[in-house]
PDB file of C-alpha atoms in Angstrom:
ATOM      1  CA  MET A  14       7.009  36.384  22.818  1.00 41.00           C
ATOM      2  CA  LYS A  15       8.858  33.790  20.815  1.00 39.00           C
ATOM      3  CA  LYS A  16      10.781  31.237  22.870  1.00 41.00           C
ATOM      4  CA  LEU A  17      13.561  31.200  20.282  1.00 39.00           C
ATOM      5  CA  LEU A  18      15.621  34.286  21.105  1.00 41.00           C
ATOM      6  CA  GLY A  19      19.117  33.690  19.825  1.00 44.00           C
ATOM      7  CA  ILE A  20      20.872  31.661  17.149  1.00 50.00           C
ATOM      8  CA  LEU A  21      24.562  31.817  16.342  1.00 56.00           C
ATOM      9  CA  VAL A  22      26.600  29.929  13.772  1.00 57.00           C
ATOM     10  CA  LEU A  23      30.379  29.763  13.980  1.00 58.00           C
ATOM     11  CA  GLY A  24      33.331  28.499  12.028  1.00 51.00           C
ATOM     12  CA  LEU A  25      36.432  28.362  14.251  1.00 52.00           C
ATOM     13  CA  LEU A  26      40.198  28.185  14.091  1.00 49.00           C
ATOM     14  CA  TRP A  27      42.808  28.520  16.842  1.00 44.00           C
ATOM     15  CA  CYS A  28      45.745  26.788  18.465  1.00 42.00           C
ATOM     16  CA  ASP A  29      46.268  24.164  21.191  1.00 38.00           C
ATOM     17  CA  VAL A  30      43.078  23.395  23.072  1.00 34.00           C
ATOM     18  CA  GLY A  31      43.005  20.269  25.229  1.00 32.00           C
ATOM     19  CA  LEU A  32      40.803  17.904  27.158  1.00 36.00           C
ATOM     20  CA  ALA A  33      38.129  18.560  29.759  1.00 38.00           C
ATOM     21  CA  LYS A  34      35.304  16.739  31.470  1.00 51.00           C
ATOM     22  CA  THR A  35      32.423  17.132  29.032  1.00 80.00           C
ATOM     23  CA  LEU A  36      34.114  16.607  25.698  1.00 87.00           C
ATOM     24  CA  VAL A  37      32.912  17.526  22.241  1.00 89.00           C
ATOM     25  CA  LYS A  38      34.788  16.398  19.155  1.00 88.00           C
ATOM     26  CA  LEU A  39      34.385  18.818  16.265  1.00 89.00           C
ATOM     27  CA  PRO A  40      34.864  17.798  12.605  1.00 89.00           C
ATOM     28  CA  LYS A  41      37.623  19.313  10.469  1.00 87.00           C
ATOM     29  CA  ASP A  42      35.127  21.370   8.492  1.00 86.00           C
ATOM     30  CA  THR A  43      34.349  23.407  11.610  1.00 91.00           C
ATOM     31  CA  SER A  44      37.658  23.663  13.480  1.00 87.00           C
ATOM     32  CA  SER A  45      41.420  23.406  13.228  1.00 83.00           C
ATOM     33  CA  GLY A  46      44.205  23.482  15.814  1.00 77.00           C
ATOM     34  CA  PHE A  47      42.374  21.298  18.319  1.00 68.00           C
ATOM     35  CA  LYS A  48      40.223  18.183  18.320  1.00 58.00           C
ATOM     36  CA  LYS A  49      38.130  18.535  21.461  1.00 72.00           C
ATOM     37  CA  VAL A  50      36.459  21.196  23.563  1.00 87.00           C
ATOM     38  CA  HIS A  51      33.856  20.795  26.291  1.00 88.00           C
ATOM     39  CA  LYS A  52      30.415  22.084  27.172  1.00 89.00           C
ATOM     40  CA  SER A  53      30.371  24.928  29.677  1.00 85.00           C
ATOM     41  CA  LEU A  54      26.881  24.033  30.912  1.00 78.00           C
ATOM     42  CA  THR A  55      27.139  20.411  31.926  1.00 74.00           C
ATOM     43  CA  GLY A  56      24.978  17.318  32.246  1.00 73.00           C
ATOM     44  CA  LYS A  57      21.214  17.428  31.854  1.00 83.00           C
ATOM     45  CA  TYR A  58      21.160  21.218  31.523  1.00 91.00           C
ATOM     46  CA  TYR A  59      22.864  21.291  28.120  1.00 93.00           C
ATOM     47  CA  LYS A  60      20.079  20.844  25.564  1.00 94.00           C
ATOM     48  CA  ASP A  61      20.543  18.865  22.346  1.00 93.00           C
ATOM     49  CA  TYR A  62      19.682  21.933  20.276  1.00 96.00           C
ATOM     50  CA  GLY A  63      22.139  24.097  22.253  1.00 95.00           C
ATOM     51  CA  MET A  64      25.119  23.177  20.064  1.00 95.00           C
ATOM     52  CA  GLN A  65      24.840  21.274  16.777  1.00 96.00           C
ATOM     53  CA  VAL A  66      27.174  20.569  13.892  1.00 96.00           C
ATOM     54  CA  VAL A  67      25.043  21.301  10.821  1.00 97.00           C
ATOM     55  CA  ASP A  68      25.456  20.748   7.073  1.00 97.00           C
ATOM     56  CA  LYS A  69      24.928  23.075   4.112  1.00 96.00           C
ATOM     57  CA  LYS A  70      22.972  20.344   2.284  1.00 97.00           C
ATOM     58  CA  ASP A  71      20.255  20.939   4.886  1.00 97.00           C
ATOM     59  CA  GLY A  72      20.163  24.660   4.135  1.00 96.00           C
ATOM     60  CA  HIS A  73      22.428  25.864   6.939  1.00 96.00           C
ATOM     61  CA  PRO A  74      24.924  28.711   6.389  1.00 96.00           C
ATOM     62  CA  VAL A  75      28.506  27.441   6.077  1.00 96.00           C
ATOM     63  CA  ARG A  76      31.672  29.533   5.836  1.00 94.00           C
ATOM     64  CA  ALA A  77      33.934  26.857   4.284  1.00 90.00           C
ATOM     65  CA  GLY A  78      33.626  23.152   3.558  1.00 92.00           C
ATOM     66  CA  ASP A  79      30.262  21.490   4.231  1.00 96.00           C
ATOM     67  CA  LYS A  80      29.595  22.091   7.943  1.00 96.00           C
ATOM     68  CA  SER A  81      29.369  24.743  10.644  1.00 96.00           C
ATOM     69  CA  ILE A  82      28.610  24.945  14.378  1.00 96.00           C
ATOM     70  CA  ARG A  83      25.140  26.194  15.291  1.00 97.00           C
ATOM     71  CA  PHE A  84      24.326  27.564  18.759  1.00 96.00           C
ATOM     72  CA  GLU A  85      20.840  28.261  20.071  1.00 95.00           C
ATOM     73  CA  VAL A  86      19.512  29.640  23.371  1.00 95.00           C
ATOM     74  CA  ARG A  87      15.871  29.557  24.412  1.00 94.00           C
ATOM     75  CA  SER A  88      14.152  31.064  27.421  1.00 93.00           C
ATOM     76  CA  GLY A  89      15.077  29.129  30.567  1.00 93.00           C
ATOM     77  CA  ASP A  90      18.290  27.557  29.238  1.00 95.00           C
ATOM     78  CA  CYS A  91      20.228  27.708  32.491  1.00 94.00           C
ATOM     79  CA  GLY A  92      21.714  25.281  34.995  1.00 91.00           C
ATOM     80  CA  SER A  93      24.524  24.666  37.493  1.00 86.00           C
ATOM     81  CA  ASP A  94      28.192  23.781  37.112  1.00 79.00           C
ATOM     82  CA  PRO A  95      29.938  21.200  39.343  1.00 75.00           C
ATOM     83  CA  ASP A  96      31.728  24.000  41.224  1.00 76.00           C
ATOM     84  CA  GLY A  97      28.388  25.300  42.502  1.00 82.00           C
ATOM     85  CA  TRP A  98      27.854  28.199  40.092  1.00 85.00           C
ATOM     86  CA  SER A  99      24.218  28.535  38.964  1.00 92.00           C
ATOM     87  CA  ASP A 100      23.173  30.515  35.905  1.00 93.00           C
ATOM     88  CA  CYS A 101      19.535  30.242  36.975  1.00 94.00           C
ATOM     89  CA  LYS A 102      20.207  31.937  40.319  1.00 93.00           C
ATOM     90  CA  ASN A 103      22.267  34.663  38.651  1.00 94.00           C
ATOM     91  CA  ASP A 104      19.819  35.683  35.914  1.00 95.00           C
ATOM     92  CA  ARG A 105      21.765  34.079  33.056  1.00 95.00           C
ATOM     93  CA  GLU A 106      21.192  31.698  30.127  1.00 95.00           C
ATOM     94  CA  ARG A 107      23.726  30.049  27.859  1.00 95.00           C
ATOM     95  CA  HIS A 108      24.979  27.355  25.546  1.00 96.00           C
ATOM     96  CA  GLU A 109      28.759  27.637  25.141  1.00 95.00           C
ATOM     97  CA  LEU A 110      31.834  25.547  24.467  1.00 93.00           C
ATOM     98  CA  ARG A 111      35.048  26.010  26.442  1.00 90.00           C
ATOM     99  CA  GLY A 112      38.664  25.632  25.364  1.00 87.00           C
ATOM    100  CA  ASN A 113      41.688  24.708  27.428  1.00 83.00           C
ATOM    101  CA  ASN A 114      43.716  27.034  29.681  1.00 84.00           C
ATOM    102  CA  MET A 115      46.352  29.153  27.920  1.00 81.00           C
ATOM    103  CA  ASP A 116      49.897  29.530  29.250  1.00 73.00           C
ATOM    104  CA  ASN A 117      51.076  32.738  30.877  1.00 71.00           C
ATOM    105  CA  LYS A 118      53.411  34.971  28.834  1.00 73.00           C
ATOM    106  CA  SER A 119      52.665  33.054  25.647  1.00 79.00           C
ATOM    107  CA  THR A 120      51.442  34.269  22.260  1.00 89.00           C
ATOM    108  CA  TRP A 121      48.351  32.858  20.593  1.00 92.00           C
ATOM    109  CA  TRP A 122      46.332  33.311  17.419  1.00 94.00           C
ATOM    110  CA  TYR A 123      42.560  32.805  17.406  1.00 94.00           C
ATOM    111  CA  ALA A 124      40.202  33.083  14.443  1.00 95.00           C
ATOM    112  CA  TRP A 125      36.516  32.475  13.933  1.00 95.00           C
ATOM    113  CA  SER A 126      33.771  33.305  11.472  1.00 96.00           C
ATOM    114  CA  LEU A 127      30.448  34.529  12.808  1.00 96.00           C
ATOM    115  CA  TYR A 128      26.999  34.370  11.203  1.00 97.00           C
ATOM    116  CA  LEU A 129      23.816  35.831  12.705  1.00 96.00           C
ATOM    117  CA  PRO A 130      20.624  34.928  10.777  1.00 94.00           C
ATOM    118  CA  LYS A 131      18.617  37.640   9.048  1.00 92.00           C
ATOM    119  CA  ASP A 132      15.737  37.129  11.501  1.00 92.00           C
ATOM    120  CA  HIS A 133      18.048  37.523  14.513  1.00 91.00           C
ATOM    121  CA  ILE A 134      16.597  39.724  17.276  1.00 89.00           C
ATOM    122  CA  ASN A 135      18.805  42.110  19.236  1.00 90.00           C
ATOM    123  CA  VAL A 136      17.638  41.910  22.881  1.00 91.00           C
ATOM    124  CA  TYR A 137      19.772  44.825  24.176  1.00 91.00           C
ATOM    125  CA  PRO A 138      20.027  45.971  26.998  1.00 92.00           C
ATOM    126  CA  THR A 139      20.179  42.302  27.960  1.00 93.00           C
ATOM    127  CA  LYS A 140      23.885  41.494  27.685  1.00 93.00           C
ATOM    128  CA  VAL A 141      24.552  38.876  24.984  1.00 95.00           C
ATOM    129  CA  ALA A 142      28.123  37.563  24.814  1.00 96.00           C
ATOM    130  CA  LEU A 143      29.056  35.739  21.603  1.00 96.00           C
ATOM    131  CA  GLY A 144      32.521  34.716  22.790  1.00 95.00           C
ATOM    132  CA  GLN A 145      34.757  35.566  25.745  1.00 96.00           C
ATOM    133  CA  PHE A 146      38.305  35.219  27.028  1.00 96.00           C
ATOM    134  CA  HIS A 147      37.819  34.232  30.661  1.00 94.00           C
ATOM    135  CA  GLN A 148      40.220  33.514  33.561  1.00 93.00           C
ATOM    136  CA  THR A 149      40.514  30.564  35.917  1.00 89.00           C
ATOM    137  CA  LYS A 150      40.520  32.772  39.013  1.00 83.00           C
ATOM    138  CA  GLY A 151      38.964  35.997  37.890  1.00 87.00           C
ATOM    139  CA  GLN A 152      36.599  37.878  35.633  1.00 91.00           C
ATOM    140  CA  PRO A 153      36.488  37.784  31.823  1.00 95.00           C
ATOM    141  CA  VAL A 154      39.159  40.037  30.346  1.00 97.00           C
ATOM    142  CA  PHE A 155      37.805  40.420  26.803  1.00 97.00           C
ATOM    143  CA  MET A 156      34.210  39.742  25.769  1.00 97.00           C
ATOM    144  CA  PHE A 157      32.604  39.855  22.335  1.00 98.00           C
ATOM    145  CA  GLU A 158      29.086  41.194  22.771  1.00 96.00           C
ATOM    146  CA  GLU A 159      26.065  42.328  20.866  1.00 94.00           C
ATOM    147  CA  ASN A 160      25.426  45.964  21.688  1.00 90.00           C
ATOM    148  CA  ARG A 161      22.735  48.372  20.554  1.00 90.00           C
ATOM    149  CA  GLY A 162      24.935  49.321  17.612  1.00 88.00           C
ATOM    150  CA  GLY A 163      26.198  45.882  16.593  1.00 94.00           C
ATOM    151  CA  TYR A 164      29.077  43.548  17.521  1.00 96.00           C
ATOM    152  CA  TYR A 165      31.489  44.998  20.118  1.00 97.00           C
ATOM    153  CA  LEU A 166      34.606  44.116  22.112  1.00 98.00           C
ATOM    154  CA  ASP A 167      34.356  44.748  25.865  1.00 97.00           C
ATOM    155  CA  ARG A 168      37.673  45.043  27.746  1.00 97.00           C
ATOM    156  CA  SER A 169      37.804  44.491  31.527  1.00 96.00           C
ATOM    157  CA  VAL A 170      41.472  43.615  32.127  1.00 95.00           C
ATOM    158  CA  PHE A 171      41.912  45.608  35.335  1.00 93.00           C
ATOM    159  CA  GLY A 172      38.989  44.058  37.196  1.00 87.00           C
ATOM    160  CA  ASN A 173      36.256  46.520  36.311  1.00 81.00           C
ATOM    161  CA  ALA A 174      32.990  45.438  34.740  1.00 86.00           C
ATOM    162  CA  THR A 175      33.646  47.470  31.571  1.00 91.00           C
ATOM    163  CA  GLU A 176      36.727  49.605  30.960  1.00 93.00           C
ATOM    164  CA  GLU A 177      36.349  50.176  27.234  1.00 94.00           C
ATOM    165  CA  THR A 178      33.987  49.125  24.445  1.00 95.00           C
ATOM    166  CA  ILE A 179      35.233  48.916  20.877  1.00 96.00           C
ATOM    167  CA  PRO A 180      32.864  48.628  17.896  1.00 97.00           C
ATOM    168  CA  ILE A 181      33.788  45.730  15.602  1.00 98.00           C
ATOM    169  CA  LEU A 182      30.788  45.401  13.267  1.00 97.00           C
ATOM    170  CA  THR A 183      27.735  47.586  12.752  1.00 95.00           C
ATOM    171  CA  LYS A 184      24.390  45.884  13.289  1.00 90.00           C
ATOM    172  CA  GLU A 185      23.819  45.997   9.526  1.00 92.00           C
ATOM    173  CA  ASN A 186      27.138  44.244   8.807  1.00 94.00           C
ATOM    174  CA  ALA A 187      26.778  41.752  11.656  1.00 94.00           C
ATOM    175  CA  ILE A 188      23.512  40.196  10.475  1.00 94.00           C
ATOM    176  CA  GLY A 189      22.825  37.970   7.483  1.00 95.00           C
ATOM    177  CA  GLN A 190      26.411  37.424   6.376  1.00 95.00           C
ATOM    178  CA  TRP A 191      29.651  35.806   7.472  1.00 97.00           C
ATOM    179  CA  ASN A 192      32.236  37.974   9.260  1.00 97.00           C
ATOM    180  CA  ASP A 193      35.809  36.848   9.911  1.00 97.00           C
ATOM    181  CA  ILE A 194      37.463  37.715  13.239  1.00 97.00           C
ATOM    182  CA  LEU A 195      41.189  37.346  13.967  1.00 97.00           C
ATOM    183  CA  VAL A 196      42.923  37.892  17.331  1.00 97.00           C
ATOM    184  CA  ASN A 197      46.647  37.897  18.150  1.00 97.00           C
ATOM    185  CA  VAL A 198      47.283  38.070  21.914  1.00 96.00           C
ATOM    186  CA  ARG A 199      50.162  37.727  24.355  1.00 95.00           C
ATOM    187  CA  TRP A 200      48.797  36.656  27.722  1.00 94.00           C
ATOM    188  CA  SER A 201      50.713  38.572  30.364  1.00 93.00           C
ATOM    189  CA  GLU A 202      50.032  40.009  33.816  1.00 92.00           C
ATOM    190  CA  ASP A 203      52.355  42.983  33.168  1.00 93.00           C
ATOM    191  CA  ASN A 204      52.668  45.625  30.462  1.00 94.00           C
ATOM    192  CA  THR A 205      54.442  43.275  28.037  1.00 94.00           C
ATOM    193  CA  GLY A 206      51.070  41.911  26.932  1.00 95.00           C
ATOM    194  CA  TYR A 207      49.111  42.881  23.837  1.00 97.00           C
ATOM    195  CA  PHE A 208      45.750  42.170  22.208  1.00 98.00           C
ATOM    196  CA  LYS A 209      45.247  42.818  18.491  1.00 98.00           C
ATOM    197  CA  LEU A 210      41.915  42.375  16.730  1.00 98.00           C
ATOM    198  CA  TRP A 211      41.050  42.294  13.030  1.00 98.00           C
ATOM    199  CA  ALA A 212      37.591  42.087  11.424  1.00 98.00           C
ATOM    200  CA  ASN A 213      37.361  41.059   7.772  1.00 98.00           C
ATOM    201  CA  GLY A 214      41.042  41.891   7.304  1.00 97.00           C
ATOM    202  CA  ASN A 215      40.889  45.355   8.917  1.00 98.00           C
ATOM    203  CA  LEU A 216      42.785  46.118  12.136  1.00 98.00           C
ATOM    204  CA  ILE A 217      40.158  47.252  14.649  1.00 97.00           C
ATOM    205  CA  TYR A 218      42.001  47.318  17.977  1.00 98.00           C
ATOM    206  CA  ASP A 219      45.610  47.265  19.194  1.00 98.00           C
ATOM    207  CA  TRP A 220      45.922  47.068  23.003  1.00 97.00           C
ATOM    208  CA  GLN A 221      49.427  47.230  24.529  1.00 97.00           C
ATOM    209  CA  ASP A 222      49.407  46.453  28.278  1.00 97.00           C
ATOM    210  CA  LYS A 223      48.535  43.637  30.675  1.00 95.00           C
ATOM    211  CA  THR A 224      46.006  41.166  29.291  1.00 95.00           C
ATOM    212  CA  LYS A 225      45.250  39.046  32.370  1.00 94.00           C
ATOM    213  CA  SER A 226      45.274  39.097  36.175  1.00 93.00           C
ATOM    214  CA  LYS A 227      48.125  37.835  38.322  1.00 91.00           C
ATOM    215  CA  GLY A 228      48.062  34.114  39.086  1.00 90.00           C
ATOM    216  CA  THR A 229      45.378  33.223  36.532  1.00 91.00           C
ATOM    217  CA  LYS A 230      45.226  31.358  33.250  1.00 91.00           C
ATOM    218  CA  THR A 231      42.970  32.377  30.390  1.00 92.00           C
ATOM    219  CA  TYR A 232      40.665  30.273  28.246  1.00 91.00           C
ATOM    220  CA  PHE A 233      38.277  30.922  25.369  1.00 93.00           C
ATOM    221  CA  LYS A 234      34.525  30.290  25.508  1.00 93.00           C
ATOM    222  CA  PHE A 235      32.247  30.643  22.490  1.00 94.00           C
ATOM    223  CA  GLY A 236      28.529  30.341  21.872  1.00 96.00           C
ATOM    224  CA  ILE A 237      25.657  32.385  23.322  1.00 96.00           C
ATOM    225  CA  TYR A 238      25.685  33.716  26.905  1.00 96.00           C
ATOM    226  CA  ARG A 239      22.955  36.081  28.110  1.00 95.00           C
ATOM    227  CA  THR A 240      23.098  38.119  31.313  1.00 94.00           C
ATOM    228  CA  GLY A 241      20.376  40.209  32.955  1.00 93.00           C
ATOM    229  CA  ILE A 242      17.379  38.416  31.485  1.00 91.00           C
ATOM    230  CA  THR A 243      14.792  39.943  33.822  1.00 89.00           C
TER     231      THR A 243
END
């Protein structure tokens, strides 16, 4: 079995992301609205190939400008965070970047462009998240995952593992081409919240209700995150 199991290339755009411990400064060709994010798998565990800024002159796919962000996960890419969490002990592998915490009862726009190479292998039923809105004191509330049928949104706002799955892109449309994702969300712990999702200019999902748990703040993580490897 090939050791190289997942590659993801992203072009990103969203608003107001701040500082953290393990900082990464992204060039303007790859991001707008923030200057720095940080690695979610810290220290020696984060491999050099895990996240790279690549250039189209070297043959890499690029959505706009000359550069894009390339993520890669290989078998055994796991480690521990300073808070004691261990991906290795919980059957997980990842290379992600993490944004700053978002304010409660505030409205945000997020946008990114996603490219999966033509030789990409779908490893379903292993869960592969290609982006997630997480919480500081709780579970992820919205995850973007590769499913058997393609690229899906997984909602788990009320504390359940999966409450609803929404198809975004078919597996044919998700692979070998750029796809543009746009999200408009109001983070709220009551029914004044909303979460709207567009793919390539088409409205895919319009959720009107709470979008986070009480007493938490949300943040965006993007890259490759695999769960249930064994």
